[in-house]
Coordinates of C-alpha atoms in Angstrom, one line a residue:
X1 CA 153.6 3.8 4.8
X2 CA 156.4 4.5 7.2
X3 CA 153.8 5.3 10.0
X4 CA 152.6 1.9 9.3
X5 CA 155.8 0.7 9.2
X6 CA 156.2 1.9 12.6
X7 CA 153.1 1.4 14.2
X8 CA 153.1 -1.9 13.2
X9 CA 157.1 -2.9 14.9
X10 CA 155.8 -0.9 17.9
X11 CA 153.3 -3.8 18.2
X12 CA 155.5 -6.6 17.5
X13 CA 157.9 -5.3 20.1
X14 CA 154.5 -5.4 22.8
X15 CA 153.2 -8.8 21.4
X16 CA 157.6 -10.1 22.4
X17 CA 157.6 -8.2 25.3
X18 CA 154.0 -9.1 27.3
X19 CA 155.2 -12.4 28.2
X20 CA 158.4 -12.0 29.3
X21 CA 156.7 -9.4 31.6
X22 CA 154.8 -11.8 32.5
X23 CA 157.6 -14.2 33.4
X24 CA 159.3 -11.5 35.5
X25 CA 157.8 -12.8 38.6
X26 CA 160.7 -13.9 41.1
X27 CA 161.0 -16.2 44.0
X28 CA 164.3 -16.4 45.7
X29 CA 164.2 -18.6 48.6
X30 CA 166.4 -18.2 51.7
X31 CA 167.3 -21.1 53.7
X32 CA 170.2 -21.9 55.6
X33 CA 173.9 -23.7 55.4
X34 CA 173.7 -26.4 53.1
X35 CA 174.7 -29.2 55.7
X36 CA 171.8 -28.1 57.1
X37 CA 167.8 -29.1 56.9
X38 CA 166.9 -25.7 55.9
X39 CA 168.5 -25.8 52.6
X40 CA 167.6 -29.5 50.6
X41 CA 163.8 -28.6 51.7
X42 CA 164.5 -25.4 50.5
X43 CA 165.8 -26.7 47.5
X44 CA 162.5 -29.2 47.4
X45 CA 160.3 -25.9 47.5
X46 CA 161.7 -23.8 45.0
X47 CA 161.4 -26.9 42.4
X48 CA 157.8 -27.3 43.4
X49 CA 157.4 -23.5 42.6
X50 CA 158.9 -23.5 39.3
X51 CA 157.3 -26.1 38.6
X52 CA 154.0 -25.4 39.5
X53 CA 153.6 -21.3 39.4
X54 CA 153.7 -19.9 36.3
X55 CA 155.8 -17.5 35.0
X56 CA 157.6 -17.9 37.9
X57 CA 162.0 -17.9 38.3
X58 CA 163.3 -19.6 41.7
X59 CA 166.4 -19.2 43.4
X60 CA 167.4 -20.6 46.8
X61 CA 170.2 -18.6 48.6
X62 CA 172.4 -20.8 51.0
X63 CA 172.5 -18.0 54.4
X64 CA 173.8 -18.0 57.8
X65 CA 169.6 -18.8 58.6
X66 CA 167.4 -17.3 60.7
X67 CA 168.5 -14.4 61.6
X68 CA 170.2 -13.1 58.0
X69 CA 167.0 -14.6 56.6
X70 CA 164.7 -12.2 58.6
X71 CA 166.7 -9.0 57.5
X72 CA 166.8 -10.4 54.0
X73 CA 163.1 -10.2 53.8
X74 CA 162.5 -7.0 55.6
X75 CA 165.0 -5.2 52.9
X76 CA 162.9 -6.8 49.9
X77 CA 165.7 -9.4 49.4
X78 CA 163.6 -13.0 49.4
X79 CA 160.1 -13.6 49.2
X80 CA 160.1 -16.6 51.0
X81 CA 162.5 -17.9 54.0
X82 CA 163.2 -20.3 56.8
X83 CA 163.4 -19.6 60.6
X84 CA 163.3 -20.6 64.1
X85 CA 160.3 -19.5 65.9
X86 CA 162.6 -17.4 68.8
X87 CA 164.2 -15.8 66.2
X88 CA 160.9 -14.8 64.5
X89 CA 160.1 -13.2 67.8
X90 CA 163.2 -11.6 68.7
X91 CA 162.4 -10.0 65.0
X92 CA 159.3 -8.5 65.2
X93 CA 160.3 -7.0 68.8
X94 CA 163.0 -5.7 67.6
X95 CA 165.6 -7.6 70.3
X96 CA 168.7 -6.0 69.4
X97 CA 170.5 -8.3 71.2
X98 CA 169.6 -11.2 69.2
X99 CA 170.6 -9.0 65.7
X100 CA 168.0 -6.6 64.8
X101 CA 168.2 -3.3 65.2
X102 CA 165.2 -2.2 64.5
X103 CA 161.8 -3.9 64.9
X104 CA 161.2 -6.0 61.3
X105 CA 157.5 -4.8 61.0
X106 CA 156.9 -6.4 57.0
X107 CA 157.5 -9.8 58.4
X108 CA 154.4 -11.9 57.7
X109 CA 153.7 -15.9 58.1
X110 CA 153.4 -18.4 55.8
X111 CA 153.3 -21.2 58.3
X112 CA 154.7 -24.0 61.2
X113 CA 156.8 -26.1 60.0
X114 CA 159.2 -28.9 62.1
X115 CA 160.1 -28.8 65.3
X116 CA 164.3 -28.0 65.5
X117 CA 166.0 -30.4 67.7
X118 CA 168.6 -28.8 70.0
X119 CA 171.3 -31.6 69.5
X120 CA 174.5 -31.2 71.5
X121 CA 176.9 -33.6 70.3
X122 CA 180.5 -34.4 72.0
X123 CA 183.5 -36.8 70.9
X124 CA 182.8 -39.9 72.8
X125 CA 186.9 -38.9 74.1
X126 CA 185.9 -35.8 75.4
X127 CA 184.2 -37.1 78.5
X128 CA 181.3 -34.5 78.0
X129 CA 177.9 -36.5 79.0
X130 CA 176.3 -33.6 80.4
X131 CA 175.7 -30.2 80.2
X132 CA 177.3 -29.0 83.2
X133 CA 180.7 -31.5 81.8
X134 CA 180.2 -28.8 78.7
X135 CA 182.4 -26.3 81.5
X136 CA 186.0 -26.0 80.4
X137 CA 185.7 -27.5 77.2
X138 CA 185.4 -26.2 73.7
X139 CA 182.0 -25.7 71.5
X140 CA 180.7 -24.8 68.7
X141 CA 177.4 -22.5 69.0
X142 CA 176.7 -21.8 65.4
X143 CA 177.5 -19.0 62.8
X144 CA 177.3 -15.5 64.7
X145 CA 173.6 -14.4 65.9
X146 CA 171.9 -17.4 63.6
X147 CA 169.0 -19.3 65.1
X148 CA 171.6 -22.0 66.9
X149 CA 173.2 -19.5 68.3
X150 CA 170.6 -17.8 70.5
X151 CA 169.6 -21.1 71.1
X152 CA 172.9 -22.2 72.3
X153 CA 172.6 -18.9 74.4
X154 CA 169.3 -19.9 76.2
X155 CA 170.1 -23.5 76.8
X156 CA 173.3 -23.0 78.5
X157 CA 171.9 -20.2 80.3
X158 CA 169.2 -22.5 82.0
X159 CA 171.9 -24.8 83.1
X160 CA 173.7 -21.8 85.0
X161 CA 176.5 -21.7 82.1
X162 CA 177.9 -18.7 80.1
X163 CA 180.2 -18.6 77.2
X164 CA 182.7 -17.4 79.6
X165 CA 182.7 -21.4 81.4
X166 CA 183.5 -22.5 78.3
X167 CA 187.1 -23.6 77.5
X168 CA 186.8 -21.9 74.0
X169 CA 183.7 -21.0 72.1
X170 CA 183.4 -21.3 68.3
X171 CA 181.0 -19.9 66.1
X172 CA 180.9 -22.4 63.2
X173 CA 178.5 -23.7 60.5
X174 CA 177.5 -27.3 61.2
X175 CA 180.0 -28.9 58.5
X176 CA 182.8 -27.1 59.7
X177 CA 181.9 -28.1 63.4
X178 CA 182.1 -31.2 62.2
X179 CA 185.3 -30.8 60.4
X180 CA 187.3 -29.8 63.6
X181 CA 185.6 -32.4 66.0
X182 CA 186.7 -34.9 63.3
X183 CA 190.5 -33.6 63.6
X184 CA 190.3 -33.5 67.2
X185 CA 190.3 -29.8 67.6
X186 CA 186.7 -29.4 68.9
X187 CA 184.9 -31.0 71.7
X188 CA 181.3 -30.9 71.0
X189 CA 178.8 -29.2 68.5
X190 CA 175.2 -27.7 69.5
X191 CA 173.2 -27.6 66.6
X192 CA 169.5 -26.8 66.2
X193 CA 167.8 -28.5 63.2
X194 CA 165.5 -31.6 62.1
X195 CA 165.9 -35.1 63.1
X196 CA 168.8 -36.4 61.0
X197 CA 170.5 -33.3 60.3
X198 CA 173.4 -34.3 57.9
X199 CA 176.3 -33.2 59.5
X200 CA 175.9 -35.0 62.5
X201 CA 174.8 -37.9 60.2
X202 CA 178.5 -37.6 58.7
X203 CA 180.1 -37.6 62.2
X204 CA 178.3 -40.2 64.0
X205 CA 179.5 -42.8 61.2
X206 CA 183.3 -41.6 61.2
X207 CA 183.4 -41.0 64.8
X208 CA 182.3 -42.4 68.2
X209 CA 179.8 -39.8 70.0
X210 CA 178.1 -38.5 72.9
X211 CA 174.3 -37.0 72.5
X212 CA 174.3 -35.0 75.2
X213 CA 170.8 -34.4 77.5
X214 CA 168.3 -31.2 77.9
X215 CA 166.6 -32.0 80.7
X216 CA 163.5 -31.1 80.9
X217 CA 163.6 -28.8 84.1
X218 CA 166.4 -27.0 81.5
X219 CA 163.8 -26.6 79.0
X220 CA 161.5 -25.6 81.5
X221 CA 163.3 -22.5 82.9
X222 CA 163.7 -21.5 78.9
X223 CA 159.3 -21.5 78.7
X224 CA 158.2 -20.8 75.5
X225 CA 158.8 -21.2 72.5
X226 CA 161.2 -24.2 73.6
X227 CA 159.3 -27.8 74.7
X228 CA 160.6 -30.7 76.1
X229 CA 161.1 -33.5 73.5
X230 CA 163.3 -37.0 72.7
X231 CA 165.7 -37.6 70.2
X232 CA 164.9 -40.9 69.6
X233 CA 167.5 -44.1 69.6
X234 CA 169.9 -44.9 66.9
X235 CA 169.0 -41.2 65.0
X236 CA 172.9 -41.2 64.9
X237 CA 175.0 -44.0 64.6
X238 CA 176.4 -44.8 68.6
X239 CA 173.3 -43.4 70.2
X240 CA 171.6 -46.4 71.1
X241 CA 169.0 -44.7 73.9
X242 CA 166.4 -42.2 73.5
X243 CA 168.0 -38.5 74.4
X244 CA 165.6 -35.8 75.9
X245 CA 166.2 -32.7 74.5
X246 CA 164.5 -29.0 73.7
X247 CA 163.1 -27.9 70.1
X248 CA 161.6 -25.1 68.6
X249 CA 159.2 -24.4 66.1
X250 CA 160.4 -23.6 62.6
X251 CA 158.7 -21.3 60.5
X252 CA 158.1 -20.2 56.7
X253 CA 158.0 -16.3 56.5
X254 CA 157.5 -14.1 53.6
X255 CA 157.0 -10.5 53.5
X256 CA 154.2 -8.0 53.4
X257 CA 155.9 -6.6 49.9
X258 CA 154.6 -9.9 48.4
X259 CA 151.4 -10.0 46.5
X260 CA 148.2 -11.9 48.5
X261 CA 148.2 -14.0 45.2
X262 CA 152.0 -15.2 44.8
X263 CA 151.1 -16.2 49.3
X264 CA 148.4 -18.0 48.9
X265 CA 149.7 -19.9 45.3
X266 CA 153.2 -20.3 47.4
X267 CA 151.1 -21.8 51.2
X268 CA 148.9 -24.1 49.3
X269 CA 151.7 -25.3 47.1
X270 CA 153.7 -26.0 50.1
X271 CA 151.2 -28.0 52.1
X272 CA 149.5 -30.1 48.9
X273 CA 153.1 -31.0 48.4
X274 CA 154.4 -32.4 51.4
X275 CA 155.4 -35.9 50.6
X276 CA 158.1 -34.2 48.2
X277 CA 159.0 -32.1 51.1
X278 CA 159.4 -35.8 53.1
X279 CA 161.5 -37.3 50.7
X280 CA 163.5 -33.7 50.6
X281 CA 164.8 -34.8 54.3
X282 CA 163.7 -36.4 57.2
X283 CA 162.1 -33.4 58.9
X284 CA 159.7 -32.7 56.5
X285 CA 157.6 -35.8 57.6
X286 CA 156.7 -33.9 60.7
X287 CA 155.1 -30.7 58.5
X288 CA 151.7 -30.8 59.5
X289 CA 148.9 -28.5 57.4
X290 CA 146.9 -29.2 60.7
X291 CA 149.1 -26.8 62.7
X292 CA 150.4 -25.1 60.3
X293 CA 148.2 -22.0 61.3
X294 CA 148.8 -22.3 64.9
X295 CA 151.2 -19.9 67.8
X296 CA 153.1 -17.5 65.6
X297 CA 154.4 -14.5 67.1
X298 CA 154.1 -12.7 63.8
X299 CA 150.7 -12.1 61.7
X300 CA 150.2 -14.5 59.3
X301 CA 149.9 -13.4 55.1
X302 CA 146.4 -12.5 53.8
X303 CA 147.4 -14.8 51.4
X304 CA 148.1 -17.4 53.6
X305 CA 144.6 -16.9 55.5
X306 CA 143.1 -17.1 52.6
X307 CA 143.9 -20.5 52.4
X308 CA 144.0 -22.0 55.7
X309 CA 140.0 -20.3 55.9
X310 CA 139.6 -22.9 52.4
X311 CA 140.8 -25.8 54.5
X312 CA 138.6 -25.0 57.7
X313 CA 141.6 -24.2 59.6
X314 CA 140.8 -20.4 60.0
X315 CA 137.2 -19.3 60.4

């Protein structure tokens, strides 16, 4: 009777315990500052994931972006993470320069996002209207070694700058760029992100600013992965004229670690979702499925294949 007994609360404990292995399944999602564009449609995608996969828990990590995001997923810390396409590269070759050590050989593709807008914005008192004015003055090039900031490192290199012209160099967050142009203590902010980004949202309505132009011979000594492209009028408040300027793919990355399965669920929930993505922000009306397969410098997931070959994209 005992063995019975036994037998019978070793099967009770299984019964309890099978689906809560089941639910052990875990997403965290790794995005960016949360002034940024990276985290609300980060934010977006984890809902649609718990809501959609099951026996699934999300998380989304606020990061320093791109390039924390890329080391993240290489040590098995996120299964799912934003980036700019340069950084992706400078990942996979192992550009120690740019923050990575080693080559990051479990990186693997989800998809293209949005384009990220270089946007270098000045206090209208600063008297920066161009990029050579940017000499002598004070900028903020993004957190240390994130996407912005190799950005900030190529664009002022194509207009013959360095860090060294500079007046002072800061290596802020958006929000807190914003904070010190506010206080007068900064002169201009470069930030790479979406149309609309909310920090300089927030400034251009308690300030009067400067968008400040990449022309496109700039962009063209840069080459790939940067094109020429226009910020269009009245994206901030003050900026009544369209702005040339350079922009870079974004990308969603996950990691070979993750199953072809939990891929191809998470690609085609992103992509049959995207007018919640587009009411998430701004930028994520210019997610296309239709090149979401296309030019990126790391292989994509099985899992993702799998479904772009479903919608015809892949043969």
């Amino acid at each position: 009777m005992t063995s019975k007994l036994f037998a019978a609360a070793i099967a009770a404990v299984a019964a309890l315990s099978a689906p809560s292995a089941q639910a052990q399944s875990f997403i965290n999602v790794l995005t960016g500052g949360t002034s940024g564009v990276y985290y609300p449609l980060g934010v977006a995608i984890g809902k649609i994931f718990s809501d959609k996969i099951p026996n699934v828990k999300t998380q989304v990590q606020a990061t320093k972006a791109s390039v924390e995001n890329l080391v993240l997923l290489q040590q098995g810390r996120g299964e799912i993470a934003f980036t700019l396409g340069d950084s992706l590269k400078a990942a996979w070759d192992g550009d120690e320069e740019a923050g990575f050590k080693s080559k990051l050989t479990k990186l693997r593709t989800i998809g293209a996002i949005y384009p990220n807008y270089i946007q270098i914005v000045a206090t209208a008192d600063s008297g920066i209207k161009t990029l050579a004015d940017l000499k002598g003055k004070s900028l903020s090039v993004g957190a240390p070694k994130s996407g912005t900031e190799l950005n900030s490192r190529a664009i002022l290199a194509a207009a013959g700058l360095t860090y060294k012209d500079l007046g002072k160099v800061e290596y802020l967050p958006f929000a807190e760029s914003v904070d010190l142009m506010k206080n007068r203590q900064l002169n201009a902010t470069l930030q790479s992100a979406g149309l609309g980004v909310a920090s300089l949202k927030d400034l251009s309505t308690s300030s009067d600013i400067t968008v400040v132009s990449v022309p496109k011979d700039v962009v063209d000594k840069i080459g790939p992965p940067f094109v020429s492209v226009t910020i269009p009028a009245n994206t901030y408040n003050g900026q009544d004229k369209d702005v040339p300027t350079a922009a870079v793919v974004n990308y969603l990355v996950t990691s070979s670690a993750v199953s072809d399965d939990l891929a191809y669920q998470m690609t085609k929930l992103i992509f049959e979702s995207l007018p919640e993505l587009a009411n998430a922000h701004v930028a994520g009306k210019e997610i296309k499925l239709e090149t979401a397969a296309a030019g990126s410098p790391v292989p994509l997931h099985p899992g993702a294949i799998r479904y772009y070959k479903e919608k015809g994209l892949i043969k």
